[in-house]
CSV table of C-alpha atoms and ligand atoms in Angstrom, one decimal:
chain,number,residue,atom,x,y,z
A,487,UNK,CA,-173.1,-89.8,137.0
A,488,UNK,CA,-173.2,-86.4,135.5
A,489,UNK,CA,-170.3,-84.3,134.4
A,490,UNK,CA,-169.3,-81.1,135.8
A,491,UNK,CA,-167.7,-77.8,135.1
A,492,UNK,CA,-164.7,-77.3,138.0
A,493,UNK,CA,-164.1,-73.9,138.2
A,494,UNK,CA,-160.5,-73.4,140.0
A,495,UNK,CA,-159.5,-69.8,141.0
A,496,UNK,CA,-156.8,-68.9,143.0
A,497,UNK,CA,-154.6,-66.1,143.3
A,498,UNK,CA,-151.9,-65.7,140.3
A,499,UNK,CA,-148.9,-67.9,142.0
A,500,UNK,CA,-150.8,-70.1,144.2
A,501,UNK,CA,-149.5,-73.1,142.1
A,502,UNK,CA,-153.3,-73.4,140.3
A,503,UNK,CA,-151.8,-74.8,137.0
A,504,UNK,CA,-149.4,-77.8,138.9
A,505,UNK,CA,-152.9,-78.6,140.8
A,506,UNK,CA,-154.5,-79.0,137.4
A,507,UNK,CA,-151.6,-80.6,135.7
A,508,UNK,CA,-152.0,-83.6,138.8
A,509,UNK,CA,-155.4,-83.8,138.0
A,510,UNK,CA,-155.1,-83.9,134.2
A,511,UNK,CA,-153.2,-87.2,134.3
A,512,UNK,CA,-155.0,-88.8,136.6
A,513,UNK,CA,-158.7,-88.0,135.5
A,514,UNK,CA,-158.9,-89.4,131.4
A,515,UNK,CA,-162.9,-88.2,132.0
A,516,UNK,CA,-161.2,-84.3,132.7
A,517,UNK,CA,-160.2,-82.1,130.2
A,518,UNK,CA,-159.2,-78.3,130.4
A,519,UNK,CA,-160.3,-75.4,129.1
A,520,UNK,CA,-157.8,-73.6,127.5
A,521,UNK,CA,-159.3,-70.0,127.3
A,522,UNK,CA,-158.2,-67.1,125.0
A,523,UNK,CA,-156.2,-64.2,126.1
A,524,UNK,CA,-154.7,-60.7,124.5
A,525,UNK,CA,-151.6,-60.5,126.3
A,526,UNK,CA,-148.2,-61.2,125.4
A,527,UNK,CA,-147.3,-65.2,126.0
A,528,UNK,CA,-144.9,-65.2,129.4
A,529,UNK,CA,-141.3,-67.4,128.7
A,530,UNK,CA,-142.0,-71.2,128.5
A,531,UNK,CA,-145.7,-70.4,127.9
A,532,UNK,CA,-146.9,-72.2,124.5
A,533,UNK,CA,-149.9,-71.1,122.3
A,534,UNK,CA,-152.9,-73.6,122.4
A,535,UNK,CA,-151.5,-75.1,126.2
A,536,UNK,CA,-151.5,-72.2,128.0
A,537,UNK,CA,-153.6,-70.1,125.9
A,538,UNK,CA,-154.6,-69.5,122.4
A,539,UNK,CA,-152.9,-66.3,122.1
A,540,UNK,CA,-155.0,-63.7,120.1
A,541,UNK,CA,-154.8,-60.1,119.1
A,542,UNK,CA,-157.1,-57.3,120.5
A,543,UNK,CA,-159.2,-57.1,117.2
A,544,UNK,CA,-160.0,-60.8,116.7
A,545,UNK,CA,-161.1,-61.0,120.9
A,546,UNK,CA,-163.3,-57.8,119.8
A,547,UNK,CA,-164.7,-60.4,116.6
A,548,UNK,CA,-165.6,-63.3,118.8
A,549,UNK,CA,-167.2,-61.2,121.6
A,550,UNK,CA,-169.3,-60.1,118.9
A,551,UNK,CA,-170.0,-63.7,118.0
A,552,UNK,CA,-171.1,-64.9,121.1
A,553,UNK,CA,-167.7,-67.7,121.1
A,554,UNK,CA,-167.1,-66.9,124.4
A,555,UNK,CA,-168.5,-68.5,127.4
A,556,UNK,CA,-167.5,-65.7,129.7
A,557,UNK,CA,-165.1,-63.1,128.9
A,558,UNK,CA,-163.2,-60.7,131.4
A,559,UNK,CA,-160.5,-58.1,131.8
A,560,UNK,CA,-157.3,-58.0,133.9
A,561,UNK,CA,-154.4,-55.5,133.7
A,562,UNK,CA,-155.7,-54.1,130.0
A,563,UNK,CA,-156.1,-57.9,128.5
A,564,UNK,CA,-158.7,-59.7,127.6
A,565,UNK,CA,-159.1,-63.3,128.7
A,566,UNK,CA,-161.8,-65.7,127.6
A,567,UNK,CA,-163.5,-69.0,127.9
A,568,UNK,CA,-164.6,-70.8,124.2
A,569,UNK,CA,-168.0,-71.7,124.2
A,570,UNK,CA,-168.0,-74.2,121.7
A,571,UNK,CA,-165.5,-76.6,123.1
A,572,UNK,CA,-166.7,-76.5,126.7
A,573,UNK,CA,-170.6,-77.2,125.8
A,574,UNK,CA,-169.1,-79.6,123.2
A,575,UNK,CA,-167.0,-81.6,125.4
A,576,UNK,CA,-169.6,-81.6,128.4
A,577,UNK,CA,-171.1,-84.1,126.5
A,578,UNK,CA,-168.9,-86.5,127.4
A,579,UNK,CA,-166.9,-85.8,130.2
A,580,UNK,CA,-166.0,-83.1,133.0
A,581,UNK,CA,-164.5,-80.0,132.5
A,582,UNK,CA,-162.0,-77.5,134.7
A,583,UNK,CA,-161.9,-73.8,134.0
A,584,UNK,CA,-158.8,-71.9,135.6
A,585,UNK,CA,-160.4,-68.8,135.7
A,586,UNK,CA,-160.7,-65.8,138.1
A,587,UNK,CA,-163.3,-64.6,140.4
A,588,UNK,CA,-165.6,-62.8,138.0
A,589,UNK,CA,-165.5,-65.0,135.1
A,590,UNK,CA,-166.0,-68.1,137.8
A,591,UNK,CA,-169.1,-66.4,138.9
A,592,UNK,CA,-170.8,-65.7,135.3
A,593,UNK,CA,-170.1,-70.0,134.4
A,594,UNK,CA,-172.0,-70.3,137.5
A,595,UNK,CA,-175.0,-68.1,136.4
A,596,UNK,CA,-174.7,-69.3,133.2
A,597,UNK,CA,-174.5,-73.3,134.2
A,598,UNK,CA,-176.1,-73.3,137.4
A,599,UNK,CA,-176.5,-76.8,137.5
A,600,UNK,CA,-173.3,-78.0,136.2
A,601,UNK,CA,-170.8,-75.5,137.7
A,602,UNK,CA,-169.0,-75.9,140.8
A,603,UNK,CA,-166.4,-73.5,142.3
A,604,UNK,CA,-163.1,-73.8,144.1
A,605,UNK,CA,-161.1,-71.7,145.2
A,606,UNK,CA,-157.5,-72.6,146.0
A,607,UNK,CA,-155.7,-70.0,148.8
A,608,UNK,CA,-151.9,-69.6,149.5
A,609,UNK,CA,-151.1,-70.6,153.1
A,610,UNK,CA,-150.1,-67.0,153.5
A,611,UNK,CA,-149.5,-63.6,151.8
A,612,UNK,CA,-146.1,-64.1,152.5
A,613,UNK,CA,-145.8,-67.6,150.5
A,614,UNK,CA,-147.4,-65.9,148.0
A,615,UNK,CA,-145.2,-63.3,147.7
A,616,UNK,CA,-142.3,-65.6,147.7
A,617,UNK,CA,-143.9,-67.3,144.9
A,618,UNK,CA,-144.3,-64.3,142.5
A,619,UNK,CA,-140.6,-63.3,142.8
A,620,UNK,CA,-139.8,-66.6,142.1
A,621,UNK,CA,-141.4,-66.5,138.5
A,622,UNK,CA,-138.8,-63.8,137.7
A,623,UNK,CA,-140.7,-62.5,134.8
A,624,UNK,CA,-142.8,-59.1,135.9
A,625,UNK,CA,-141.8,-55.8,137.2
A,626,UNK,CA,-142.1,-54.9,140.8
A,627,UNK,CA,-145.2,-52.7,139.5
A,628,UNK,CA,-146.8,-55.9,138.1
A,629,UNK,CA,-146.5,-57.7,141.3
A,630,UNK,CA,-147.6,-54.8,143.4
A,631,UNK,CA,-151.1,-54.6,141.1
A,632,UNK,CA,-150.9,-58.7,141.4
A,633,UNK,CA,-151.2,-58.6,145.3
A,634,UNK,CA,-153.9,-56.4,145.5
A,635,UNK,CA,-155.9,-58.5,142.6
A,636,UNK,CA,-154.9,-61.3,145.2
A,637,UNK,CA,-156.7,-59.3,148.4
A,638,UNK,CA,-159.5,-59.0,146.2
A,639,UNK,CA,-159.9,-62.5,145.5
A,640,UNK,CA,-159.2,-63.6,148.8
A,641,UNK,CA,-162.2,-61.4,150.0
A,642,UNK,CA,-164.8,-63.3,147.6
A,643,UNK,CA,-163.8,-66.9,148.8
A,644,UNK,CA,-167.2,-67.0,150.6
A,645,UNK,CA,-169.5,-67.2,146.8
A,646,UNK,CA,-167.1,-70.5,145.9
A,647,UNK,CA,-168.9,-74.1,147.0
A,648,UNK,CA,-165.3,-74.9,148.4
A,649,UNK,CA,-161.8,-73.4,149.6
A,650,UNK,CA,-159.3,-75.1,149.9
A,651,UNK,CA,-155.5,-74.0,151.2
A,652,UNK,CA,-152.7,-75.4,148.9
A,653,UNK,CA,-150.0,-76.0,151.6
A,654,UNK,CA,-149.1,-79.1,149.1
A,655,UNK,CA,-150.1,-79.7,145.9
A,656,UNK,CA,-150.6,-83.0,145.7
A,657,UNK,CA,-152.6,-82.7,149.1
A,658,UNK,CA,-155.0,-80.5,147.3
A,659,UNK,CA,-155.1,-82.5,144.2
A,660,UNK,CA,-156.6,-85.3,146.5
A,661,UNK,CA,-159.1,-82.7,148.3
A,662,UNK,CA,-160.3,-81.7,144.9
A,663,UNK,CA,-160.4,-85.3,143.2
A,664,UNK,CA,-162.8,-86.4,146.1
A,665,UNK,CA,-165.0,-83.4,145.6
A,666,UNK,CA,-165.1,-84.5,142.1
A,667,UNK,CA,-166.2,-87.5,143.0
A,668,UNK,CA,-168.4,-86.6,144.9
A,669,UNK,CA,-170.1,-83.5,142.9
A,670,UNK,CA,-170.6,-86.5,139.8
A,671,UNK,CA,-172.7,-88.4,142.0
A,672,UNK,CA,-175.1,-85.8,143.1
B,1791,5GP,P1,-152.5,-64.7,133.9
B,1791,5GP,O1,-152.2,-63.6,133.0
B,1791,5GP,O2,-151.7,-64.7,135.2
B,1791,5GP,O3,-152.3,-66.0,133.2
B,1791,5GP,O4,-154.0,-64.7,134.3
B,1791,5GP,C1,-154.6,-63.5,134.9
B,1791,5GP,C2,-155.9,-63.8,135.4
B,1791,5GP,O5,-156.8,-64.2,134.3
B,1791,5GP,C3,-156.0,-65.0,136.4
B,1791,5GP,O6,-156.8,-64.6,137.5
B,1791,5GP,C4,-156.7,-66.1,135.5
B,1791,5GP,O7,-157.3,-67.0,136.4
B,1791,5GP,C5,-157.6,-65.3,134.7
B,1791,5GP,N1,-158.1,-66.0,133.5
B,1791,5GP,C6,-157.5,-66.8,132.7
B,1791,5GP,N2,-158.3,-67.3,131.8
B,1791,5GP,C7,-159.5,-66.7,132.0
B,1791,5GP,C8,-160.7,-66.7,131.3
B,1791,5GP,O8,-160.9,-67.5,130.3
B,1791,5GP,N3,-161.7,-66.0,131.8
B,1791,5GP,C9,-161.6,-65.2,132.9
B,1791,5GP,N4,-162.6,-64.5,133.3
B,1791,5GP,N5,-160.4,-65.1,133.5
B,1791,5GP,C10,-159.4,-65.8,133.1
């Protein structure tokens, strides 16, 4: 069986990081990415489980370095995939990337042969919605920019292998650990 590199993207909101959380504790053989980022850490959000939180001027540094697998910008940050621990740990077991549209598409490119994309969809713009005022912590301006990042995501569904609606989380944990399974064996 071969090891893969999940890519999941998603809309901000659409409950991506529970979905990988299930998966996490169920799959020893899976690991996660945790990629770099320049903007501020949200409440609750952890440096080195969320993301390694890093300045402006050291993103610059390891751009210049080649440390990033893929690199990308959203809303003025910089967010970034390490190179070295995703070809190190591919070694031995699968990887997931929770990464967005752009950055899912260069892993591709890059690993042609090891990468394969998801993409998990809210059951409606609505839901979503819902979902972002729920997390309490951006301005209305923030989520107004956030839904049409969604739309735009939404509209490249068709370059990802699978898509997959999260009406329930653990529903699409299950959907996702069989296409594991079955991506391993090819
Ligand atoms: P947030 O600020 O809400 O955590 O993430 C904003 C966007 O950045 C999301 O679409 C998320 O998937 C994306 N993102 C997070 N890490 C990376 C990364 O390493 N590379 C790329 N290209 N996008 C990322």
């Amino acid at each position: 069986m071969r090891n893969i590199l999940l890519v999941l993207s998603g809309p901000s909101g659409v409950g991506k990081g529970t979905i990988v959380n299930y998966l996490l504790e169920e799959d020893k053989n899976l690991v996660k990415s945790v990629s770099c980022t320049t903007r501020a850490p949200r409440e609750g959000e952890e440096n080195g489980r969320e993301y390694f939180f890093i300045s402006e001027r050291e993103f610059r540094s390891r751009i210049q370095e080649n440390d990033f697998l893929e690199y990308d910008e959203h809303f003025g940050n910089y967010y970034g995939t390490p190179r070295s621990f995703v070809e190190r740990q591919l070694k031995d077991r699968s990887v997931i990337l929770e990464i967005d549209v752009v950055g899912a598409l260069n892993a591709k490119r890059l690993m042609p042969d090891k990468t394969v994309l998801v993409m998990v969809t809210p059951p409606s713009m609505e839901e979503l919605e819902n979902r972002l005022s729920g997390r309490g912590s951006e301005s209305d301006e923030q989520k107004r920019d956030r839904l049409q990042r969604v739309r735009y995501e939404l509209e490249q569904a068709h370059l990802y292998d699978y898509v997959l609606v999260n009406d329930d989380s653990r529903q699409t944990k299950i959907k996702i650990q069989e296409i594991i399974r079955r991506e391993k064996e090819k």
